[in-house]
XYZ file of C-alpha atoms in Angstrom:
585
model
C -15.361 12.508 -2.839
C -17.856 13.728 -0.300
C -19.013 10.510 1.308
C -22.770 10.418 1.506
C -24.010 8.247 4.352
C -27.223 6.421 3.654
C -29.015 6.976 6.917
C -31.654 4.309 6.327
C -29.154 1.478 6.649
C -28.615 -0.372 9.870
C -24.995 -1.408 10.172
C -24.689 -4.538 12.273
C -22.767 -7.777 12.687
C -23.815 -11.083 11.244
C -25.019 -12.383 14.552
C -26.985 -9.422 15.865
C -29.540 -8.033 13.419
C -31.012 -8.022 9.940
C -30.931 -5.395 7.257
C -34.536 -6.200 6.441
C -35.782 -3.682 8.962
C -36.187 0.046 8.325
C -36.569 2.774 10.925
C -40.015 4.189 11.412
C -40.866 7.405 9.545
C -38.248 6.566 6.889
C -38.367 5.966 3.172
C -39.893 2.743 1.888
C -38.036 0.098 -0.074
C -39.814 1.387 -3.172
C -38.308 4.820 -2.612
C -34.859 3.292 -2.384
C -34.797 0.468 -4.889
C -37.451 1.793 -7.245
C -35.527 4.836 -8.504
C -32.076 5.467 -9.879
C -31.558 8.279 -7.381
C -32.374 5.895 -4.539
C -29.876 3.337 -5.827
C -27.234 6.031 -6.212
C -27.732 7.314 -2.690
C -27.523 3.817 -1.222
C -24.478 2.968 -3.348
C -22.596 5.999 -2.033
C -22.505 4.303 1.380
C -20.121 1.712 -0.068
C -17.399 4.351 -0.435
C -17.094 4.410 3.342
C -15.246 1.091 2.970
C -12.309 2.836 1.290
C -9.439 4.340 3.281
C -10.093 7.879 4.455
C -8.208 11.160 4.325
C -6.596 10.249 7.642
C -5.606 6.674 6.758
C -4.934 6.442 3.008
C -1.426 7.907 3.289
C -0.302 5.554 6.068
C -1.101 2.177 4.493
C 2.594 1.227 4.613
C 2.855 2.068 8.310
C 4.227 -1.427 8.867
C 6.791 -2.350 6.234
C 10.332 -3.666 6.121
C 11.713 -0.426 4.707
C 10.183 1.893 7.323
C 11.978 2.629 10.594
C 9.476 3.857 13.193
C 9.474 5.012 16.801
C 7.453 2.075 18.119
C 7.190 -1.471 16.824
C 3.813 -2.817 15.816
C 2.869 -5.598 18.229
C 2.580 -7.936 15.225
C 6.400 -7.905 15.030
C 7.076 -8.258 18.750
C 7.690 -11.746 20.058
C 4.648 -12.956 21.976
C 2.882 -9.594 21.820
C 0.287 -10.525 19.193
C -2.236 -13.316 19.539
C -5.747 -14.444 18.704
C -6.880 -12.620 21.836
C -5.609 -9.287 20.494
C -6.425 -9.828 16.816
C -9.250 -7.945 15.116
C -10.753 -7.442 11.676
C -13.320 -10.245 11.724
C -16.146 -7.800 10.980
C -18.903 -8.429 8.431
C -21.259 -5.464 8.687
C -19.930 -3.858 5.497
C -20.584 -7.086 3.594
C -24.113 -7.276 4.933
C -24.830 -3.783 3.635
C -23.538 -4.710 0.165
C -25.374 -8.030 -0.031
C -28.637 -6.430 1.028
C -28.331 -3.986 -1.856
C -27.584 -6.692 -4.425
C -30.486 -8.883 -3.314
C -32.993 -6.034 -3.213
C -31.910 -4.285 -6.411
C -34.454 -5.986 -8.693
C -37.252 -3.465 -9.167
C -38.326 -3.478 -12.872
C -39.260 0.205 -12.546
C -35.537 0.875 -12.913
C -34.029 -0.082 -16.306
C -32.000 -3.279 -16.173
C -28.851 -1.560 -17.420
C -29.083 0.931 -14.541
C -29.650 -1.825 -11.998
C -26.711 -3.780 -13.394
C -24.499 -0.721 -13.221
C -25.163 -0.269 -9.513
C -24.935 -3.984 -8.879
C -21.564 -3.818 -10.581
C -20.525 -1.086 -8.181
C -21.761 -3.149 -5.235
C -19.904 -6.208 -6.473
C -16.706 -4.169 -6.850
C -16.964 -3.289 -3.188
C -17.781 -6.884 -2.253
C -14.615 -7.931 -4.064
C -12.724 -5.155 -2.275
C -14.081 -6.400 1.057
C -13.192 -10.024 0.399
C -9.732 -9.251 -0.945
C -8.932 -7.670 2.398
C -10.271 -10.725 4.215
C -8.367 -13.129 1.940
C -5.032 -11.367 2.370
C -5.575 -11.057 6.111
C -7.013 -14.426 7.117
C -6.788 -16.733 4.093
C -9.825 -19.012 4.067
C -13.011 -17.210 5.132
C -16.759 -17.891 4.784
C -18.211 -16.820 1.441
C -21.538 -15.057 2.000
C -23.480 -13.516 -0.859
C -26.808 -12.691 0.787
C -27.979 -10.870 3.935
C -28.137 -13.393 6.728
C -30.977 -13.692 9.228
C -30.379 -14.483 12.862
C -32.035 -17.898 12.450
C -29.800 -19.072 9.597
C -27.430 -21.005 11.807
C -26.072 -23.087 8.948
C -24.465 -19.930 7.564
C -23.791 -18.085 10.797
C -21.870 -21.043 12.169
C -20.400 -22.390 8.959
C -16.819 -23.429 8.394
C -14.457 -21.315 6.345
C -14.530 -21.694 2.566
C -11.297 -22.415 0.733
C -9.226 -19.589 -0.723
C -9.980 -21.039 -4.174
C -13.691 -20.431 -3.700
C -13.037 -16.947 -2.320
C -10.642 -15.829 -5.047
C -12.837 -17.163 -7.839
C -15.871 -15.370 -6.397
C -13.854 -12.146 -6.111
C -12.799 -12.338 -9.743
C -16.360 -13.197 -10.769
C -17.596 -10.056 -9.017
C -14.941 -7.918 -10.685
C -15.752 -9.359 -14.107
C -19.406 -8.489 -13.557
C -18.455 -4.963 -12.494
C -16.277 -4.428 -15.548
C -18.858 -5.805 -17.949
C -21.866 -3.977 -16.498
C -20.711 -0.678 -15.093
C -21.420 2.155 -17.508
C -19.031 4.655 -15.922
C -16.033 4.996 -18.200
C -14.491 8.101 -16.686
C -14.822 10.212 -13.576
C -13.069 12.887 -11.595
C -11.053 10.123 -9.951
C -13.254 9.810 -6.875
C -15.823 7.301 -8.138
C -15.360 3.685 -9.112
C -15.402 3.058 -12.860
C -15.311 -0.105 -14.925
C -11.576 0.561 -15.334
C -11.115 0.598 -11.570
C -12.693 -2.858 -11.476
C -10.315 -4.079 -14.158
C -7.271 -2.548 -12.489
C -8.259 -4.042 -9.165
C -8.712 -7.433 -10.817
C -5.102 -7.293 -12.006
C -4.022 -6.594 -8.405
C -6.079 -9.414 -6.916
C -5.134 -12.033 -9.497
C -1.438 -11.139 -9.250
C -1.562 -11.543 -5.495
C -3.149 -14.972 -5.750
C -0.951 -16.225 -8.564
C 2.294 -15.316 -6.834
C 1.023 -16.402 -3.408
C 0.309 -19.857 -4.795
C 3.632 -20.001 -6.633
C 5.788 -19.118 -3.633
C 3.801 -20.824 -0.856
C 4.483 -24.424 -1.801
C 2.941 -25.731 1.419
C -0.516 -24.904 0.022
C -0.054 -27.474 -2.756
C -1.587 -24.981 -5.183
C 1.422 -24.209 -7.351
C -0.156 -26.055 -10.262
C -2.893 -23.414 -10.441
C -0.667 -20.344 -9.978
C -0.324 -19.646 -13.700
C -4.103 -19.497 -14.109
C -4.227 -16.435 -11.882
C -1.031 -14.914 -13.247
C -2.538 -15.095 -16.725
C -5.740 -13.558 -15.410
C -3.720 -10.676 -13.953
C -1.880 -10.142 -17.223
C -5.084 -10.287 -19.270
C -6.892 -7.772 -17.048
C -3.980 -5.359 -17.090
C -3.539 -5.635 -20.854
C -7.256 -5.041 -21.436
C -7.002 -1.785 -19.516
C -3.722 -0.810 -21.201
C -5.206 -1.375 -24.653
C -8.749 -0.089 -24.167
C -8.803 2.177 -21.120
C -8.478 5.963 -20.963
C -5.493 6.067 -18.582
C -1.770 6.499 -19.147
C 1.255 7.668 -17.184
C 1.225 11.288 -16.128
C 4.259 13.099 -17.568
C 2.971 16.669 -17.640
C 5.276 17.967 -14.896
C 8.474 16.499 -16.355
C 10.856 13.863 -15.035
C 11.525 15.658 -11.761
C 7.935 16.175 -10.616
C 5.371 14.097 -12.543
C 5.159 11.221 -10.084
C 4.927 13.302 -6.916
C 2.378 15.611 -8.542
C -0.060 12.704 -8.378
C 0.070 12.843 -4.581
C 0.191 16.551 -3.806
C -2.398 17.948 -6.237
C -5.786 18.798 -4.782
C -7.761 17.169 -7.596
C -6.814 13.675 -8.764
C -4.758 13.760 -11.962
C -7.047 11.406 -13.836
C -4.595 10.892 -16.651
C -3.063 8.298 -14.338
C -5.142 8.168 -11.168
C -7.989 5.662 -11.514
C -9.411 6.000 -8.004
C -8.491 8.333 -5.171
C -9.670 9.764 -1.890
C -10.268 13.440 -2.608
C -10.339 16.113 0.079
C -11.960 19.523 0.028
C -11.379 22.699 1.987
C -14.765 24.020 0.860
C -16.544 20.937 2.219
C -14.374 20.821 5.345
C -13.144 17.346 4.383
C -9.449 17.557 5.209
C -6.606 15.164 5.866
C -3.624 15.217 8.188
C -0.824 13.726 6.100
C 1.561 16.611 6.798
C 1.008 16.301 10.518
C 1.658 12.539 10.455
C 4.768 12.792 8.251
C 6.431 15.757 10.000
C 5.418 15.587 13.671
C 7.715 14.345 16.410
C 4.741 13.016 18.358
C 1.650 12.485 16.182
C 3.121 10.090 13.639
C 5.688 7.300 13.999
C 8.561 9.459 12.660
C 8.613 7.127 9.663
C 12.073 7.027 8.095
C 13.045 5.007 5.045
C 16.082 2.770 5.422
C 19.334 2.623 3.506
C 19.052 -0.908 2.005
C 15.871 0.222 0.243
C 17.312 3.583 -0.803
C 20.304 1.708 -2.225
C 18.062 -0.087 -4.742
C 17.049 3.161 -6.466
C 18.974 3.286 -9.741
C 21.415 5.790 -11.151
C 20.066 7.982 -13.928
C 21.929 5.935 -16.524
C 19.989 2.844 -15.431
C 22.853 1.147 -13.608
C 22.613 -0.003 -9.985
C 23.612 2.619 -7.434
C 25.465 -0.092 -5.511
C 27.783 -0.434 -8.499
C 29.362 2.910 -7.626
C 32.877 2.308 -6.317
C 32.460 4.124 -2.998
C 28.697 3.875 -2.484
C 29.149 2.621 1.074
C 30.957 5.780 2.150
C 29.220 8.449 0.101
C 27.845 11.362 2.082
C 24.161 12.180 1.981
C 24.786 14.829 -0.662
C 26.917 12.513 -2.789
C 24.551 9.550 -2.699
C 21.603 11.638 -3.902
C 23.307 12.865 -7.053
C 22.559 11.458 -10.526
C 19.856 9.164 -9.206
C 16.424 8.201 -10.524
C 14.291 11.338 -10.009
C 11.865 9.357 -7.888
C 14.409 9.547 -5.073
C 13.941 13.324 -4.846
C 10.175 12.903 -5.119
C 10.158 10.366 -2.289
C 12.436 11.908 0.352
C 14.025 15.232 1.231
C 17.150 15.541 -0.904
C 19.468 18.503 -1.530
C 17.457 21.276 -3.151
C 14.177 20.404 -1.438
C 12.496 23.581 -0.229
C 9.745 24.438 2.208
C 8.386 27.972 2.179
C 11.114 28.787 -0.317
C 13.918 27.750 2.037
C 16.286 24.797 1.593
C 15.068 22.124 3.998
C 17.292 19.115 4.705
C 16.159 16.034 6.646
C 14.936 17.047 10.097
C 17.193 15.312 12.604
C 16.052 17.617 15.385
C 12.658 16.000 15.835
C 11.821 13.570 13.060
C 14.063 11.343 11.001
C 16.098 8.511 12.457
C 17.908 7.543 9.273
C 18.141 10.753 7.224
C 15.685 9.533 4.611
C 12.591 11.605 5.410
C 9.555 10.950 3.156
C 7.765 13.741 1.288
C 5.554 11.729 -1.065
C 2.262 12.747 0.579
C 3.231 16.037 2.212
C 2.544 19.510 0.927
C 5.626 21.727 0.939
C 4.202 24.807 2.752
C 4.737 24.346 6.479
C 1.316 25.793 7.285
C -0.160 22.342 6.579
C 1.916 20.667 9.309
C -0.441 21.420 12.179
C -3.427 19.130 12.713
C -5.746 18.200 9.833
C -5.260 20.753 7.090
C -4.276 18.727 4.038
C -6.275 19.213 0.848
C -4.279 16.937 -1.459
C -5.884 13.845 -2.978
C -4.701 10.361 -2.001
C -4.473 7.892 -4.913
C -5.650 4.337 -4.253
C -5.439 2.837 -7.747
C -3.328 4.254 -10.542
C -2.169 3.251 -13.976
C 1.459 2.766 -12.920
C 0.376 -0.153 -10.756
C -1.433 -1.728 -13.714
C 1.797 -1.583 -15.740
C 3.675 -3.203 -12.880
C 1.018 -5.890 -12.439
C 1.227 -6.734 -16.117
C 5.026 -6.828 -16.139
C 5.241 -9.009 -13.041
C 2.576 -11.452 -14.152
C 4.260 -11.874 -17.528
C 7.691 -12.181 -15.925
C 6.449 -14.880 -13.549
C 4.896 -16.689 -16.505
C 8.190 -16.394 -18.376
C 6.543 -14.577 -21.276
C 7.573 -10.935 -20.789
C 8.802 -9.707 -24.163
C 11.093 -6.817 -25.006
C 8.062 -4.858 -26.204
C 6.292 -5.607 -22.906
C 9.320 -4.396 -20.962
C 9.544 -1.178 -22.945
C 5.831 -0.491 -22.501
C 5.858 -1.056 -18.745
C 9.142 -0.932 -16.827
C 10.848 1.093 -19.537
C 8.026 3.633 -19.567
C 8.070 4.032 -15.791
C 11.821 4.517 -15.736
C 11.720 6.971 -18.630
C 9.078 8.980 -16.760
C 11.587 9.228 -13.902
C 14.528 10.412 -16.011
C 16.379 7.116 -16.387
C 18.114 6.844 -19.753
C 19.550 3.331 -19.914
C 17.973 -0.096 -20.286
C 14.555 1.157 -21.335
C 14.153 -1.016 -24.416
C 16.029 -4.192 -23.562
C 15.282 -7.011 -21.148
C 17.810 -7.262 -18.299
C 20.233 -10.138 -18.607
C 22.376 -9.744 -15.468
C 21.403 -10.216 -11.847
C 22.125 -7.286 -9.542
C 23.851 -9.061 -6.632
C 22.918 -6.381 -4.090
C 19.223 -6.546 -4.933
C 19.298 -10.331 -4.958
C 21.308 -10.864 -1.773
C 19.607 -8.165 0.281
C 15.991 -8.672 -0.741
C 15.368 -11.750 -2.892
C 18.073 -14.428 -2.422
C 15.869 -17.152 -3.898
C 15.334 -15.363 -7.206
C 17.837 -15.928 -10.000
C 15.843 -14.491 -12.890
C 17.138 -10.958 -13.631
C 13.813 -9.966 -15.203
C 11.789 -10.853 -12.111
C 14.360 -9.122 -9.910
C 14.196 -5.894 -11.906
C 10.400 -5.926 -12.005
C 10.384 -6.261 -8.226
C 12.890 -3.428 -7.915
C 10.670 -1.238 -10.032
C 7.591 -2.125 -8.020
C 9.125 -1.299 -4.660
C 10.467 2.029 -5.913
C 7.413 3.188 -7.874
C 4.849 2.128 -5.259
C 6.829 3.011 -2.131
C 4.620 4.052 0.806
C 1.386 3.343 -1.094
C 0.272 0.365 0.960
C 1.498 -2.534 -1.159
C 4.688 -3.572 0.583
C 3.484 -5.913 3.330
C 1.206 -7.837 0.983
C 4.016 -8.012 -1.576
C 6.380 -9.533 0.965
C 3.718 -12.002 2.055
C 2.871 -13.165 -1.455
C 6.567 -13.479 -2.364
C 7.152 -15.363 0.917
C 9.776 -12.851 2.011
C 8.255 -11.942 5.350
C 11.662 -12.405 6.952
C 12.558 -8.949 5.667
C 10.110 -7.514 8.204
C 12.511 -8.690 10.912
C 15.864 -8.820 9.191
C 16.212 -5.731 6.993
C 18.571 -3.385 8.865
C 17.071 -0.044 9.806
C 20.206 1.793 8.758
C 20.602 5.315 7.457
C 23.014 7.827 6.005
C 26.793 7.620 6.231
C 28.271 9.699 9.046
C 31.779 10.805 8.030
C 32.755 12.042 11.496
C 31.470 12.497 15.037
C 31.490 15.877 16.767
C 31.697 17.595 13.403
C 28.881 19.835 12.180
C 27.636 18.615 8.812
C 26.067 20.512 5.930
C 23.862 17.715 4.636
C 22.612 19.403 1.467
C 25.732 21.457 0.715
C 23.850 24.765 0.678
C 26.345 26.544 2.934
C 24.262 26.154 6.106
C 25.178 23.814 8.946
C 22.531 21.190 9.711
C 23.449 18.493 12.234
C 26.159 17.134 14.475
C 26.359 13.520 15.631
C 28.151 12.752 18.884
C 28.642 9.885 21.295
C 25.786 9.536 23.746
C 26.740 9.894 27.379
C 29.259 12.591 26.600
C 28.672 16.300 26.840
C 26.618 17.541 23.923
C 28.664 19.836 21.704
C 27.844 23.512 21.579
C 26.351 24.338 18.203
C 24.863 27.371 16.457
C 21.106 27.898 16.522
C 19.307 25.649 14.054
C 21.843 22.823 14.156
C 20.433 19.516 15.387
C 22.373 17.482 17.935
C 22.001 13.710 17.723
C 23.405 11.411 20.412
C 24.414 7.970 19.219
C 24.205 5.284 21.879
C 25.262 5.852 25.445
C 21.770 5.534 26.948
C 19.475 2.604 27.610
C 16.618 4.589 26.115
C 18.476 5.730 23.040
C 18.161 3.280 20.175
C 20.079 5.368 17.662
C 23.538 3.974 17.073
C 26.297 3.839 14.496
C 27.214 0.714 12.532
C 30.773 -0.487 12.166
C 30.947 1.177 8.747
C 29.625 4.493 10.132
C 25.999 4.424 9.065
C 23.180 5.467 11.326
C 21.101 2.628 12.707
C 17.800 2.809 14.548
C 16.213 0.429 17.052
C 18.964 -2.182 17.000
C 18.209 -2.896 20.650
C 14.608 -3.996 20.047
C 14.207 -7.281 18.224
C 11.701 -7.633 15.405
C 10.274 -11.124 15.035
C 9.197 -13.164 12.062
C 8.378 -16.642 13.300
C 10.157 -19.501 11.491
C 6.871 -21.381 11.146
C 5.538 -18.606 8.892
C 2.410 -17.966 10.960
C 2.549 -14.222 10.179
C 1.690 -14.732 6.534
C -1.866 -14.822 7.899
C -3.371 -13.056 10.874
C -5.038 -15.111 13.585
C -8.809 -15.281 13.624
C -9.894 -13.379 16.738
C -10.501 -15.734 19.634
C -13.888 -14.121 20.264
C -15.054 -15.189 16.798
C -14.041 -18.798 17.440
C -15.874 -18.764 20.754
C -19.056 -17.780 18.895
C -18.477 -20.218 16.032
C -16.551 -23.297 17.035
C -16.554 -24.541 13.430
C -13.891 -21.948 12.662
C -10.421 -23.423 12.772
C -7.548 -21.179 13.800
C -4.796 -20.343 11.317
C -1.602 -22.406 11.723
C 0.771 -21.336 14.479
C -1.675 -19.124 16.335
């Protein structure tokens, strides 16, 4: 939506100023809080806390399944510390709290005031969820703080139990009091509050279950049940459902490349507009050799995407030596909606993975990119960017119930079965899984022996790939090791110095050769990729002839688990010595 900035607000930190002061020659408090239009204008400022058209498509920039051209310092040994940490900012919260405290003018009907307070409390919950997942314990503040209130300014952190319960309390208020039932997908509704509650409660329930050192496992089920209840309430009473209008081959990707949010499924999105000159740059980021990180999905993740008959791809007899064309056949249609596969076209022309200047592994994402190449330069994207959608609610419900041990066959069919059916899968839609997939278990979740939980996790990582959930998922499941250990491998290379036709369309695409040797002469349009042979070349070949990227640079996940939380910035601790640093930092 067009983000309206409320110019009367003074955005500041907790320690520097108050939001009690208004600029001279501006509207009075009565003008703002005494009319519905004033409340609406103020409330629009909260939307600036959402990701933007230049960030909402890159929320999975750091994930185990994404090979990139430069490691985030968070994964480099000794490169990240309290001195380099950030995110301890509270100005957005101050803006929200000021609104809630001041929104009490009886000239505005109570139901209207409660609606906008519900919106404000949704955004307070959104703010605190980010702080909880980033830092763990943080101070709970529910009023604008003056510079003389030292007891609050220099308070200790509140426990995660206080924070999570306050978040859920805010979301309950939003759901119960917001009067917006439907929208064009760009404004928060009561259903967005309910969907977000299912996300938050699922995070907390599983975090407590799998982080035994917190000694909170006894309360995990409380939050898992809360997640299931919120999701089921939306499933039973809300207006949303899975989008299937474009068929099994296109319905999921349509959600991400349409200009207007497809509100059948999309509950909240960042919408762009050519007319309003509000554009994004997703194409530039996902196709450029220099602007983006050349993000390439990795083979262990691609291997978990099922066959169309519902069986594991890794059950195919020769899956380890299938060519790129072979491995993409008869697979879940989400594979072809996620990456460039044979048949993918740009400007009407078959377009295989771009080894000349982009992909390191052969698995080049297309989920957020528009197919015409004219969008590739700078910020020209007009497509909406979903932030909350109904598919996630189904997954939240299924996972919460699976973790509780209460997922029924009917639940499975309504959630995982429905998602797989939407993607063309024909088998296992109406029956709970009974066998563990050893590849999925050994590669991703060695501590999980329940086939239902394993399959729900498979479905989550496939359906929500690149949407910003992965790092938090790994943290709540206590599988952060994957950030360091998952091999950044790619397609099978059947031969060196042999020009390959990746998509079998009759046109030659790429040749791989040994670095340090003379590059082979190739026709125009054929990419040449050197493997090894140079200290600056991190692209190599595994012993079983798969591409591998960045083997030479070590990714680190500390054994003490410190990276499950970020360090509180050292500058914040200098100002408030009652703050205790997170363990390990």
